Short mmCIF file of C-alpha atoms and ligand atoms in Angstrom, two decimals:
data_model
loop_
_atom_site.label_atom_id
_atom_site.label_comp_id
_atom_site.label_asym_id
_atom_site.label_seq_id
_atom_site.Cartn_x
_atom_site.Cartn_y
_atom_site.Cartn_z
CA UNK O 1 89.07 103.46 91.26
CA UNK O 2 91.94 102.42 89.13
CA UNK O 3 94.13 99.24 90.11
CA UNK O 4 97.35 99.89 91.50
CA UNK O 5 100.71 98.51 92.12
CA UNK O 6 104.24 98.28 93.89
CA UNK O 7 106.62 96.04 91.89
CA UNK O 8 108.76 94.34 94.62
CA UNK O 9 112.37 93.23 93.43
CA UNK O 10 115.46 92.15 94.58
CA UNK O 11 118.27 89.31 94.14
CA UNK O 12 117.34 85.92 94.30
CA UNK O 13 116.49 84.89 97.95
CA UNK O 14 116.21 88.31 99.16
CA UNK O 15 113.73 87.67 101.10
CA UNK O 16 110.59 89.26 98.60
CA UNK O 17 108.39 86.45 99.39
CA UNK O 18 108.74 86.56 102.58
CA UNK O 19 107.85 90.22 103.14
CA UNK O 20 105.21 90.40 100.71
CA UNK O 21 103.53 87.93 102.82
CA UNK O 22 103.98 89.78 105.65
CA UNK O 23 102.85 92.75 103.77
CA UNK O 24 99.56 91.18 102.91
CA UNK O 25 98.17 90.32 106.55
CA UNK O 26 98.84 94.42 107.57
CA UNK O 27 97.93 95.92 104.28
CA UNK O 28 95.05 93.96 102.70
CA UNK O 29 97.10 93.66 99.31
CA UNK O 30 96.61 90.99 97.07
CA UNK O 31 100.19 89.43 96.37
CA UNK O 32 101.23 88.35 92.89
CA UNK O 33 104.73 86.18 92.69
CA UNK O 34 105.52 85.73 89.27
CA UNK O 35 107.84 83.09 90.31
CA UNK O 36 104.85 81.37 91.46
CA UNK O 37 102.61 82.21 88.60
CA UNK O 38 104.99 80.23 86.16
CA UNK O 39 105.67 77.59 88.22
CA UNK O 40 101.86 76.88 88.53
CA UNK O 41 101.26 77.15 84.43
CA UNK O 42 104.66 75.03 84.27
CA UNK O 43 102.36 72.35 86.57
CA UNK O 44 99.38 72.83 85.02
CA UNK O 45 97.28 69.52 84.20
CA UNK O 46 96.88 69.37 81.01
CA UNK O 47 100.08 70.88 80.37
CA UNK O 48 100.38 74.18 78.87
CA UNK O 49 102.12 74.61 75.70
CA UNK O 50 104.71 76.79 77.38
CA UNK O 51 105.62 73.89 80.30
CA UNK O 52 108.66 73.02 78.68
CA UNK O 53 109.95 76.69 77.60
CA UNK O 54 109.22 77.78 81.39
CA UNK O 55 111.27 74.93 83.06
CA UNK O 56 114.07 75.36 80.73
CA UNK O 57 114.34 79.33 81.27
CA UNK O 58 113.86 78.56 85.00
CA UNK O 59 116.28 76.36 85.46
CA UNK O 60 118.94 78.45 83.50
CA UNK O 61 117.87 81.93 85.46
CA UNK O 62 116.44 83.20 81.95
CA UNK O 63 113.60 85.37 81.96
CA UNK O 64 110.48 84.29 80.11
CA UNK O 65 109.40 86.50 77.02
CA UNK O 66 107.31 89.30 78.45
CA UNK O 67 103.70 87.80 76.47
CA UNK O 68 104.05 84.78 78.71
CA UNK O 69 104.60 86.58 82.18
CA UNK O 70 102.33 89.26 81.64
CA UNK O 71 99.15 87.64 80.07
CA UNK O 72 99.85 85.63 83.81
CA UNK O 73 99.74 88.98 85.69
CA UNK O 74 97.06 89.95 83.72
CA UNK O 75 94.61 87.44 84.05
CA UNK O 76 95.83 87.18 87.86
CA UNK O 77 94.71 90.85 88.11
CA UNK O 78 91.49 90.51 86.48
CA UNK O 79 90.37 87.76 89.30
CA UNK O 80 90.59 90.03 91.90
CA UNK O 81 88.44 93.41 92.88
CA UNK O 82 88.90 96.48 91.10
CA UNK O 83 90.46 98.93 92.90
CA UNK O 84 93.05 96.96 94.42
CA UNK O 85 96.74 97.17 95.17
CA UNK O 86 98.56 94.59 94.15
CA UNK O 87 102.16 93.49 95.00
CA UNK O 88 104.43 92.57 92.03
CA UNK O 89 106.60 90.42 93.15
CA UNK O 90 110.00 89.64 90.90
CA UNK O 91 108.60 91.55 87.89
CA UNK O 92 109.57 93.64 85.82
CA UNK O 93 113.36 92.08 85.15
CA UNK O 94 114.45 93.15 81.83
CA UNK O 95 113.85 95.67 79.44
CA UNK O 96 111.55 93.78 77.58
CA UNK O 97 109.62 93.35 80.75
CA UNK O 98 109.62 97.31 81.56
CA UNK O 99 108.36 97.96 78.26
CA UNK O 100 105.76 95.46 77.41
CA UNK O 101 104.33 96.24 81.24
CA UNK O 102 104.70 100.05 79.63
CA UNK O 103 102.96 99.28 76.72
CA UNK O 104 100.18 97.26 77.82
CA UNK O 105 99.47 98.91 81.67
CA UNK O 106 100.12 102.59 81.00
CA UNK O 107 97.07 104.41 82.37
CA UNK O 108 95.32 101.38 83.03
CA UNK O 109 96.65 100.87 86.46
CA UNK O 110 98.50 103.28 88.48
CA UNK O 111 102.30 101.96 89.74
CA UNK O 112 102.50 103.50 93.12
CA UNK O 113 105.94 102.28 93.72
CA UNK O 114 108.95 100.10 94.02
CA UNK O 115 110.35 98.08 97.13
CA UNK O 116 114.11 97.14 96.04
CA UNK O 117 115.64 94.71 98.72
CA UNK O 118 119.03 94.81 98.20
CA UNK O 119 121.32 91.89 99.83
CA UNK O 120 124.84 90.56 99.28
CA UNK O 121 125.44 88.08 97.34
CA UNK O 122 127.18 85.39 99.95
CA UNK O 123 124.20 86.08 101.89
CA UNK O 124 121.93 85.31 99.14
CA UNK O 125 123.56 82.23 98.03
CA UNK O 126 123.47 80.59 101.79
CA UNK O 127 119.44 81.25 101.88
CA UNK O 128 118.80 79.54 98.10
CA UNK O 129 120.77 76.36 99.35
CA UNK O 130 119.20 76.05 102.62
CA UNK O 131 115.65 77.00 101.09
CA UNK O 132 116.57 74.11 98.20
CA UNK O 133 116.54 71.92 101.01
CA UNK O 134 113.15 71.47 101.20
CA UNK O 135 111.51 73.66 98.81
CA UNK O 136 111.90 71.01 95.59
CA UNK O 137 112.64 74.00 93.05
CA UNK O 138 114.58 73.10 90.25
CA UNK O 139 116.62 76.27 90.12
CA UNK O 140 117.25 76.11 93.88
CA UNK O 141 121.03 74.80 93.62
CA UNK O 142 124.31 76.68 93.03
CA UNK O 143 124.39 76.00 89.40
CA UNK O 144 121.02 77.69 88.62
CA UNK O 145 121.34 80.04 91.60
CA UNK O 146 124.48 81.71 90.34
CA UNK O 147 122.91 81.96 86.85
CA UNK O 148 119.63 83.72 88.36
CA UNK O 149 122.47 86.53 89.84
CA UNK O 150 124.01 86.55 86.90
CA UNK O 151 120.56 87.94 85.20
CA UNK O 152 119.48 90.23 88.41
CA UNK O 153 122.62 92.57 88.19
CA UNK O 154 122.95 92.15 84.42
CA UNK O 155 118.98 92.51 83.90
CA UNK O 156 117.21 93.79 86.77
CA UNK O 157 119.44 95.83 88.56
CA UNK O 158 119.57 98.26 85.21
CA UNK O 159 115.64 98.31 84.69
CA UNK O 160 115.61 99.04 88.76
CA UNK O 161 117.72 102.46 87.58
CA UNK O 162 115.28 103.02 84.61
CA UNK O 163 112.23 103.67 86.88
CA UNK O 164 114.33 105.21 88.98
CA UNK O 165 115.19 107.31 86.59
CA UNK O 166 111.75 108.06 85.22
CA UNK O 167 110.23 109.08 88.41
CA UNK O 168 108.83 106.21 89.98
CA UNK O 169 109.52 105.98 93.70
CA UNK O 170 111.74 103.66 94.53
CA UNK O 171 112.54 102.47 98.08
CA UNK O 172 115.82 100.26 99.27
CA UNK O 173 115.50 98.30 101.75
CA UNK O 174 118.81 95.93 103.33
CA UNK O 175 117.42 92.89 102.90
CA UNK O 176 120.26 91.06 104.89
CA UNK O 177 118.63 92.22 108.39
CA UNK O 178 117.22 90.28 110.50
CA UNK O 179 113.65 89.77 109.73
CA UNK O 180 111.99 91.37 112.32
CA UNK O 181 113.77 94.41 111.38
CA UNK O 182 113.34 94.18 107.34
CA UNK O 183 109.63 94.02 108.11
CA UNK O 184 109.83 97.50 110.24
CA UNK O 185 111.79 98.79 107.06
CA UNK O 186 108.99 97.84 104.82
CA UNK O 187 106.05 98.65 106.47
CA UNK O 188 108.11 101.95 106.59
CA UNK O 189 108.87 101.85 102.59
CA UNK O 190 104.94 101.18 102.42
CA UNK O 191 103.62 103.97 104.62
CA UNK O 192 105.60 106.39 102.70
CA UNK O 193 105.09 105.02 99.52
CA UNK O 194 100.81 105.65 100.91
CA UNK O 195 101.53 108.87 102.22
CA UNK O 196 101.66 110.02 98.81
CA UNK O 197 98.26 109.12 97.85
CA UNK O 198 97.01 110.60 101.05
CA UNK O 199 98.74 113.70 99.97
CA UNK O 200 96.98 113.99 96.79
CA UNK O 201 93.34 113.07 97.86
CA UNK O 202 94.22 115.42 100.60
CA UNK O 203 94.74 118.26 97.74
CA UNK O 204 91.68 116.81 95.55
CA UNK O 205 89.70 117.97 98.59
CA UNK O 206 91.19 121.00 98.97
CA UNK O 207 90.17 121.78 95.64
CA UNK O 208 86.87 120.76 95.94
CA UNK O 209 86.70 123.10 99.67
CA UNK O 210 88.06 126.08 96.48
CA UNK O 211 84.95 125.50 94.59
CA UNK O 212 82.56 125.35 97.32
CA UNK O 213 82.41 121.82 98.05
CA UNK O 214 81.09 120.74 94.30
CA UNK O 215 82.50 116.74 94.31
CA UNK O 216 83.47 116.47 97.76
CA UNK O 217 81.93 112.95 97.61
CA UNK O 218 84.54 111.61 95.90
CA UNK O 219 86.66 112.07 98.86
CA UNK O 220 84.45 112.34 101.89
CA UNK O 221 82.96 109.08 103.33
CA UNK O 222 79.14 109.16 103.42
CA UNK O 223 78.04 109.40 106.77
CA UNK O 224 79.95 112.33 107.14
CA UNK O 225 79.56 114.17 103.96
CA UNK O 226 76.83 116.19 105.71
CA UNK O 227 78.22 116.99 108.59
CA UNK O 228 80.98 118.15 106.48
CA UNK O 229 78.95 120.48 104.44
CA UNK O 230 77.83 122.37 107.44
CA UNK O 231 81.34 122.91 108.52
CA UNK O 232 82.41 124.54 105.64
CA UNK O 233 79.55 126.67 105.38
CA UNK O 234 80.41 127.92 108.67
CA UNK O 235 83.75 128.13 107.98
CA UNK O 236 82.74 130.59 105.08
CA UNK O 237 80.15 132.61 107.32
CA UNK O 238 83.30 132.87 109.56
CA UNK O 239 85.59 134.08 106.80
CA UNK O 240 83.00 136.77 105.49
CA UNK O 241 81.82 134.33 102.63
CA UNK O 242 85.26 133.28 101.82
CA UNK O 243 85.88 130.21 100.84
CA UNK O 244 88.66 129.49 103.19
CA UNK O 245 92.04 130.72 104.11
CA UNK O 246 95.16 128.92 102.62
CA UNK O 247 96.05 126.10 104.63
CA UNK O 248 99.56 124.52 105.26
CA UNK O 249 99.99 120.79 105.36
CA UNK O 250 102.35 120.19 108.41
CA UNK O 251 102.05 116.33 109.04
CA UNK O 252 101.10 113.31 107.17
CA UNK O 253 101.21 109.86 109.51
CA UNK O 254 99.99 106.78 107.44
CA UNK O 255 99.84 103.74 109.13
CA UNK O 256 97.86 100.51 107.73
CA UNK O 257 94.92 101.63 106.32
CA UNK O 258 94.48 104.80 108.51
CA UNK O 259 95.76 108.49 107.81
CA UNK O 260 95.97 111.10 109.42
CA UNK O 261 96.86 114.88 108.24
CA UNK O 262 97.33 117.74 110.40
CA UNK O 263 97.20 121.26 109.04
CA UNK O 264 97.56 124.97 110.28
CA UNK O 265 95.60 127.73 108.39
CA UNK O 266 96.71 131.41 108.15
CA UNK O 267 93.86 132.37 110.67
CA UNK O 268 95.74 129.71 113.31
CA UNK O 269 93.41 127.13 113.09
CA UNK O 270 94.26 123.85 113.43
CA UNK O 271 92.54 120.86 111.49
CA UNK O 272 93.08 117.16 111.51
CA UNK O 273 91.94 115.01 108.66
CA UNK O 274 91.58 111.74 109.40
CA UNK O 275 91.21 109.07 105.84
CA UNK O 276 90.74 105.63 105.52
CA UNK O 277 91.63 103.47 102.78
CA UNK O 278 89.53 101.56 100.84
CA UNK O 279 88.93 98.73 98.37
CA UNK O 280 86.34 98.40 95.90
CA UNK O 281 84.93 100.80 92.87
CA UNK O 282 84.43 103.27 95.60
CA UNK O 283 87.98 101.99 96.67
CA UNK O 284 91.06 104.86 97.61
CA UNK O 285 91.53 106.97 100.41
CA UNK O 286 88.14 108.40 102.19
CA UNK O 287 87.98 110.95 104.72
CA UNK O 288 86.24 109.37 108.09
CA UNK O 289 86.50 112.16 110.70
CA UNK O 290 88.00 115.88 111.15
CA UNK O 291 88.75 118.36 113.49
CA UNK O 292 89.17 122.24 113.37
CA UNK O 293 90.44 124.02 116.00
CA UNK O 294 90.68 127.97 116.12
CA UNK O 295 93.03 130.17 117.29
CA UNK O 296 95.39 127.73 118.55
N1 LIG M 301 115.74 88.57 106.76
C1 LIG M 301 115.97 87.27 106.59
N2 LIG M 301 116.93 86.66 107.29
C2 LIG M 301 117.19 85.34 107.12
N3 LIG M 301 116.52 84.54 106.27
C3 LIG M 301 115.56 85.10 105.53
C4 LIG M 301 115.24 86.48 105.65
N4 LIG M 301 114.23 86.75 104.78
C5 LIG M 301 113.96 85.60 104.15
N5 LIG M 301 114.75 84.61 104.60
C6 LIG M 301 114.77 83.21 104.14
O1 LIG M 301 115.50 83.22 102.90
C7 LIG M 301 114.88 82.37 101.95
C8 LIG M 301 114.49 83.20 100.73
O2 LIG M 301 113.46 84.10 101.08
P1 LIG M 301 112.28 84.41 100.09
O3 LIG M 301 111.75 83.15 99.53
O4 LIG M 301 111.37 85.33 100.77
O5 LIG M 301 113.12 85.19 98.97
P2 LIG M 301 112.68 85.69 97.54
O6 LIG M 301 113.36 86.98 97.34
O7 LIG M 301 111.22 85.65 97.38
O8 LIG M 301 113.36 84.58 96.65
P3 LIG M 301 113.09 84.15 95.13
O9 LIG M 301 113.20 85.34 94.27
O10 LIG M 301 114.21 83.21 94.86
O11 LIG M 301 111.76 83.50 95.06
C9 LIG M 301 113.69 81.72 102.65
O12 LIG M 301 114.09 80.46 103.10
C10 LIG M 301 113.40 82.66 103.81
O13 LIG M 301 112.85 81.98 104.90
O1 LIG M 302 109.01 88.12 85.55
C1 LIG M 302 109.58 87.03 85.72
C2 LIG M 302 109.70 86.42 86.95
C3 LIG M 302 110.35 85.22 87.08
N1 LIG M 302 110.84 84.62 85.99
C4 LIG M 302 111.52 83.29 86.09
O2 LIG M 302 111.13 82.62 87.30
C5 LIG M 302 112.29 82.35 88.08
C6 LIG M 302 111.96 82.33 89.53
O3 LIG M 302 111.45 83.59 89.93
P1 LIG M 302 111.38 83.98 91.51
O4 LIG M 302 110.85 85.37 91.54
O5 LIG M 302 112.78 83.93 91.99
O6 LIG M 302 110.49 83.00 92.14
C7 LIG M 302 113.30 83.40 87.64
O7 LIG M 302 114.65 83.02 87.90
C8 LIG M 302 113.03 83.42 86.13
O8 LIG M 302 113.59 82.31 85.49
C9 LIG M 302 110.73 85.19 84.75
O9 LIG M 302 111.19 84.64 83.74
N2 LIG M 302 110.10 86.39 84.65
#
C-alpha cells in the first residue's frame, strides 16, 4: 500500500496546526508541520549547516529552497509505517515547492487531497501576536508576520490554484470560525476527501465480483473472504450462472475509519458494504461485513 497525503495550507495563523492535531486523534494520521521540521534542524545540537539560512528565511517569511524542506519531509516519511496518510502541513508554498514535490513524489505516494483554510487577514494578524506571546518564535511579531502574508498570497495562494487546476481535490474551509465549528468543517473536508478512496476500492471489487472473484483478497478482509465466496456463488446460481447484475452505487457515508456503501441492483436487491481502513503493507480500505437483501 502506497503512502499517501493531504497537503494542509492556509495563511499564517490559520489555524492548520491546530486542526491537524485535532485531525490526528480521529483519523490515526501521522502529522508533518514543516514549520516544525525546520525549526527543529534550525535547533539541532550540533548545528546543521543550514541553521543560519533557516532562521534568516524564517524570520523574513522566505521560503526555504525546496532540497532543504523536502529531504525533511522525506526522511520524516520514511520513519513512519508504510501505508500511511500523512498530513502536510504548510507545504507546498511556491512553485519551486510544487515542482520539486512533483518531481521527486510522483507515483511514489499518492496525494489524496488538499485542506485550504482560508481566513482574513485582520483575523490572522490578531492570532500571530497573541500566539507570539508565549510561543518564543522569531517570526511571531508584526514585522515578520506581515512578510509571511506577503509570501502566502504572492506564493501560496497561486500554487493553491495550480493543483486546483490540475485535478487535485481541493477543499476550503473558513478558518475564522469558531473552533468547534472549523473542526466539524474538516472532519467534513476529510470524510469526503476518504469517500473517494472508498469509491474506488468499492469499484476494484466490483471488478473482481466481474471476473469471478479472482483477487478479491486485496479488498476483502480475511475472516470474511470465505464467507464472501459463498455469497457470490450463490448469487451466480441465483442469476443462472451470471456473474451478477449491474449494480448502482446510491450512498457512500465515511466516517473515521469506517465506511459504509449502500447499493441497489437491477434485480432490487439491496446490499450494504461495510470497509474499514487500514494501516500497514496490507494498509487501505478492507471490506469487514455485507449485506444483500432481495427484492426490496
Ligand atoms: N478557530 C480559531 N479561533 C480562534 N483562535 C484559533 C482558531 N484556530 C486556531 N486558533 C489560534 O490561533 C493561533 C494560530 O493557530 P495555529 O498555530 O493552529 O495556526 P497555523 O495555521 O498552524 O499557523 P502557522 O502557519 O503560523 O504555524 C493559535 O494560537 C491557535 O490557538
Ligand atoms: O515548506 C515550507 C514551510 C515553511 N517554511 C518556513 O517556515 C516558516 C514557518 O512555517 P509555519 O508553517 O507557519 O510554521 C514559514 O514562514 C517559512 O519561512 C518554508 O520555508 N517552507
Amino acid at each position: 500500500m502506497k503512502n499517501r497525503v493531504i497537503f494542509v495550507l492556509g495563511g499564517p495563523g490559520a489555524g492548520k496546526g491546530t486542526q491537524c492535531a485535532k485531525m490526528v486523534e480521529h483519523f490515526d494520521f501521522v502529522h508533518l508541520s514543516v514549520g516544525d521540521l525546520l525549526r527543529k534542524e534550525r535547533a539541532k545540537s550540533p548545528p546543521s549547516e543550514n541553521a543560519e539560512l533557516i532562521e534568516s528565511y524564517l524570520k523574513e517569511g522566505k521560503l526555504v529552497p525546496v532540497s532543504i524542506s523536502l529531504a525533511l519531509v522525506r526522511e520524516a516519511m520514511e520513519r513512519e509505517k508504510e501505508g500511511s496518510v500523512f498530513l502536510i502541513d504548510g507545504f507546498p508554498r511556491n512553485d519551486e515547492n510544487l515542482d520539486g514535490w512533483t518531481k521527486a513524489m510522483q507515483g511514489v505516494v499518492n496525494v489524496c487531497g488538499v485542506l485550504v483554510y482560508d481566513c482574513p487577514i485582520q483575523e490572522l494578524q490578531r492570532r500571530i501576536l497573541s500566539r507570539g506571546e508565549t510561543s518564543g518564535r522569531s517570526d511571531d511579531n508584526l514585522e515578520s508576520a506581515k512578510k509571511r502574508f506577503k509570501t502566502f498570497e504572492g506564493d501560496t495562494m497561486p500554487v493553491v490554484r495550480r493543483m486546483e487546476e490540475s485535478g487535485i481535490k481541493s477543499v476550503h474551509i473558513r478558518g475564522e470560525n469558531k473552533l468547534e465549528k472549523v473542526w466539524e468543517d474538516t472532519r467534513d473536508a476529510i470524510n469526503g476527501i476518504m469517500a473517494s478512496e472508498v469509491v474506488a476500492c468499492n469499484e476494484g471489487l466490483d471488478a473482481c465480483l466481474g471476473v469471478g472473484g479472482k483477487g478479491l483478497e486485496q479488498f476483502v478482509d480475511e475472516n470474511i473472504v470465505g464467507d464472501f465466496r459463498e455469497h457470490l456463488r450463490i448469487m451466480q446460481l441465483g442469476n443462472g450462472g451470471r456473474e451478477g447484475g449491474a449494480m448502482t452505487m446510491k450512498k457512500v457515508g465515511v466516517e473515521g475509519r469506517t465506511a459504509t456503501v449502500e447499493m441497489r441492483g437491477e434485480r432490487k436487491e439491496e446490499v450494504v458494504r461495510v470497509w474499514e481502513r487500514r494501516e500497514g503493507e496490507r494498509g487501505g480500505w478492507m471490506l469487514i461485513h455485507y449485506s444483500l437483501r432481495m427484492g426490496v
